[in-house]
Short mmCIF file of C-alpha atoms in Angstrom, two decimals:
data_model
loop_
_atom_site.label_atom_id
_atom_site.label_comp_id
_atom_site.label_asym_id
_atom_site.label_seq_id
_atom_site.Cartn_x
_atom_site.Cartn_y
_atom_site.Cartn_z
CA MET A 1 152.44 106.54 103.10
CA GLN A 2 149.26 107.88 104.64
CA THR A 3 147.95 104.88 106.58
CA LEU A 4 149.00 101.27 107.15
CA PHE A 5 146.20 98.89 108.12
CA VAL A 6 147.68 95.89 109.98
CA THR A 7 146.39 92.68 111.53
CA ASN A 8 149.42 92.05 113.77
CA ASN A 9 152.26 93.87 115.52
CA ASP A 10 155.04 92.99 113.06
CA PHE A 11 155.28 96.63 111.95
CA SER A 12 156.98 98.15 114.99
CA LEU A 13 159.32 100.28 112.83
CA ILE A 14 156.37 102.19 111.34
CA ASP A 15 155.23 105.39 113.04
CA LYS A 16 152.32 104.38 115.31
CA SER A 17 150.31 107.45 114.26
CA LYS A 18 150.20 106.00 110.72
CA THR A 19 149.10 102.47 111.66
CA CYS A 20 145.61 101.19 112.30
CA THR A 21 145.06 97.70 113.72
CA ILE A 22 142.19 95.77 112.15
CA ASN A 23 141.11 92.14 112.09
CA GLU A 24 141.36 89.73 109.14
CA VAL A 25 137.67 90.05 108.26
CA GLU A 26 138.02 93.85 107.97
CA LEU A 27 141.22 93.48 105.93
CA LYS A 28 139.45 91.16 103.48
CA LYS A 29 136.69 93.76 103.03
CA ILE A 30 139.07 96.58 102.10
CA SER A 31 141.51 94.52 100.03
CA ALA A 32 141.15 93.70 96.33
CA LEU A 33 142.78 90.31 96.99
CA THR A 34 140.85 87.11 97.70
CA THR A 35 143.48 86.13 100.26
CA PRO A 36 145.11 89.35 101.52
CA ASN A 37 148.40 89.46 103.43
CA SER A 38 148.68 90.91 106.94
CA CYS A 39 148.60 94.57 105.91
CA LEU A 40 147.30 97.10 103.43
CA ALA A 41 148.87 100.54 102.91
CA VAL A 42 147.24 103.68 101.53
CA PHE A 43 149.56 105.96 99.54
CA GLU A 44 149.08 109.29 97.82
CA ILE A 45 149.59 109.33 94.05
CA PRO A 46 152.82 111.34 93.62
CA ALA A 47 153.01 114.54 91.61
CA GLU A 48 154.24 113.95 88.07
CA LYS A 49 157.96 114.56 87.50
CA GLU A 50 159.28 116.35 84.46
CA LEU A 51 160.12 113.86 81.73
CA GLU A 52 163.87 113.33 81.35
CA LEU A 53 165.01 110.81 78.76
CA LYS A 54 168.55 109.65 79.51
CA GLY A 55 170.38 106.34 79.70
CA VAL A 56 168.29 103.31 78.87
CA VAL A 57 164.56 104.12 78.81
CA LEU A 58 161.89 101.44 78.44
CA ALA A 59 158.71 102.20 76.47
CA LEU A 60 155.55 100.10 76.33
CA ASP A 61 153.33 100.25 73.26
CA ASP A 62 149.80 99.22 74.28
CA VAL A 63 150.61 96.59 76.95
CA ARG A 64 147.21 95.55 78.30
CA ASP A 65 147.77 92.90 80.98
CA PRO A 66 148.07 94.31 84.55
CA GLY A 67 150.36 91.48 85.63
CA ASN A 68 152.71 92.16 82.73
CA LEU A 69 152.91 95.88 83.51
CA GLY A 70 153.50 95.24 87.22
CA THR A 71 156.24 92.72 86.46
CA ILE A 72 157.88 95.10 83.96
CA ILE A 73 157.93 97.89 86.59
CA ARG A 74 159.63 95.45 88.97
CA LEU A 75 162.16 94.57 86.25
CA CYS A 76 162.90 98.27 85.69
CA ASP A 77 163.63 98.61 89.40
CA TRP A 78 165.84 95.50 89.38
CA PHE A 79 167.89 96.55 86.34
CA GLY A 80 168.13 100.24 87.27
CA ILE A 81 165.88 101.59 84.52
CA GLU A 82 164.72 104.90 85.97
CA THR A 83 162.10 105.88 83.38
CA LEU A 84 159.25 103.80 81.96
CA LEU A 85 157.18 105.36 79.17
CA CYS A 86 153.69 103.99 78.64
CA SER A 87 151.53 104.66 75.60
CA GLU A 88 148.13 106.14 76.39
CA GLU A 89 146.55 102.75 75.56
CA THR A 90 148.66 100.85 78.11
CA VAL A 91 146.83 99.50 81.19
CA ASP A 92 146.49 101.97 84.11
CA VAL A 93 149.50 101.82 86.41
CA TYR A 94 147.19 102.27 89.43
CA ASN A 95 145.12 99.19 88.60
CA PRO A 96 145.22 97.10 91.85
CA LYS A 97 146.66 94.09 90.00
CA VAL A 98 149.48 96.23 88.59
CA ILE A 99 150.29 97.64 92.05
CA GLN A 100 150.33 94.14 93.55
CA ALA A 101 152.62 92.76 90.83
CA THR A 102 155.18 95.57 91.32
CA MET A 103 155.87 94.36 94.90
CA GLY A 104 156.74 97.94 95.93
CA SER A 105 158.89 98.79 92.89
CA ILE A 106 156.28 101.32 91.74
CA SER A 107 157.73 103.75 94.30
CA ARG A 108 161.21 103.61 92.72
CA VAL A 109 160.50 103.92 88.98
CA THR A 110 159.29 107.05 87.16
CA ILE A 111 156.29 106.01 85.06
CA LYS A 112 154.92 108.43 82.51
CA TYR A 113 151.94 108.06 80.16
CA VAL A 114 152.63 109.87 76.91
CA ASN A 115 151.64 110.10 73.29
CA LEU A 116 154.38 107.62 72.42
CA GLU A 117 154.63 108.57 68.74
CA ILE A 118 155.15 112.29 69.49
CA THR A 119 157.57 111.56 72.35
CA LEU A 120 159.72 109.32 70.14
CA LYS A 121 159.71 111.86 67.29
CA ASN A 122 160.97 114.54 69.71
CA SER A 123 163.75 112.39 71.18
CA SER A 124 167.32 112.30 69.89
CA LEU A 125 167.99 108.89 71.48
CA PRO A 126 168.25 105.71 69.37
CA ILE A 127 164.91 103.89 69.21
CA ILE A 128 165.24 100.13 69.59
CA GLY A 129 162.25 97.89 68.93
CA ALA A 130 161.76 94.25 69.92
CA PHE A 131 160.51 92.19 66.95
CA MET A 132 160.36 88.54 65.98
CA ASP A 133 162.49 89.25 62.87
CA GLY A 134 165.08 91.61 64.38
CA GLU A 135 168.82 91.08 64.85
CA SER A 136 169.80 88.66 67.62
CA ILE A 137 170.53 90.47 70.89
CA TYR A 138 173.36 87.98 71.43
CA GLU A 139 175.24 89.03 68.29
CA GLN A 140 175.51 92.75 68.90
CA LYS A 141 176.29 95.32 71.55
CA LEU A 142 173.21 97.13 72.78
CA PRO A 143 173.64 100.89 73.33
CA GLN A 144 173.94 102.30 76.84
CA GLU A 145 171.59 105.11 75.83
CA GLY A 146 168.37 104.58 73.96
CA ILE A 147 164.65 103.88 74.14
CA ILE A 148 163.73 100.19 74.05
CA ILE A 149 160.18 99.54 72.89
CA MET A 150 158.15 96.48 73.86
CA GLY A 151 154.86 95.89 72.08
CA ASN A 152 151.35 94.68 72.74
CA GLU A 153 150.91 91.08 73.93
CA ALA A 154 148.97 89.98 70.84
CA ASN A 155 150.05 92.39 68.09
CA GLY A 156 153.55 93.54 68.98
CA ILE A 157 154.70 97.08 68.18
CA SER A 158 152.15 99.16 66.23
CA LYS A 159 152.91 100.25 62.66
CA SER A 160 153.13 103.96 63.57
CA ILE A 161 155.75 103.25 66.26
CA GLU A 162 157.56 100.67 64.09
CA ALA A 163 158.16 103.41 61.50
CA LEU A 164 160.24 105.34 64.09
CA VAL A 165 162.45 102.42 65.14
CA THR A 166 166.14 102.83 64.26
CA LYS A 167 167.25 99.34 65.35
CA ARG A 168 165.28 96.08 65.33
CA ILE A 169 166.29 93.45 67.89
CA ALA A 170 165.06 89.93 68.61
CA ILE A 171 165.51 87.13 71.13
CA PRO A 172 166.36 84.12 68.96
CA ARG A 173 164.60 80.78 69.42
CA PHE A 174 166.87 77.85 70.25
CA GLY A 175 164.24 75.09 70.44
CA LYS A 176 164.66 72.27 67.90
CA LEU A 177 161.14 72.53 66.47
CA GLN A 178 161.07 76.37 66.32
CA GLN A 179 157.32 76.26 66.90
CA THR A 180 156.94 78.51 69.95
CA GLU A 181 154.97 81.49 68.67
CA SER A 182 156.38 84.17 70.99
CA LEU A 183 157.54 85.04 74.49
CA ASN A 184 155.45 86.74 77.14
CA VAL A 185 156.20 90.49 76.99
CA ALA A 186 157.44 90.62 80.60
CA THR A 187 159.71 87.61 80.05
CA ALA A 188 161.10 89.16 76.85
CA THR A 189 161.68 92.45 78.70
CA ALA A 190 163.67 90.63 81.40
CA ILE A 191 165.95 89.00 78.81
CA ILE A 192 166.53 92.23 76.88
CA LEU A 193 167.22 94.34 80.00
CA SER A 194 169.60 91.69 81.29
CA GLU A 195 171.49 91.73 77.98
CA CYS A 196 171.63 95.56 78.08
CA LYS A 197 173.37 95.41 81.45
CA ARG A 198 175.70 92.48 80.68
#
């Protein structure tokens, strides 16, 4: 952390040389939020780490909503997923809404933007895709090593990435009418990651 702008003295554990006391009007001017909290921190974007695909890796194919990406980063942190691959079309991880939605988890997950098709072709890990017509996640054992792909909010996984998938999974619908079109991508990610760790 480079600087922490604060409006009160609740941050006594932070090095005083890195804090700057401001008032609420000043905080509102520098924050992207309509109603900011009591502080705003400035961080340096970390140097990129070398890509290491091991264990369970999550990959996002063209996820566009900042809130979804931020929530998914938080889910990766919660479930111990160390690496998150993002296609080049996925929303920018440093979008202020993404940062806000991560609630600090962005500092504990390695996020890498890649040409997803090339990266998957070069990986020896199983490639698991989430689809509406896949096998129920409740009727099989999910591998402890593999790349799980979640698709775009409106269109799902793209055809070029679908062609590389070695296992198709789905979250079955249990509602009587079976009319719900789909789940939000972050909600679906939470269910799948939870089942991976069960």
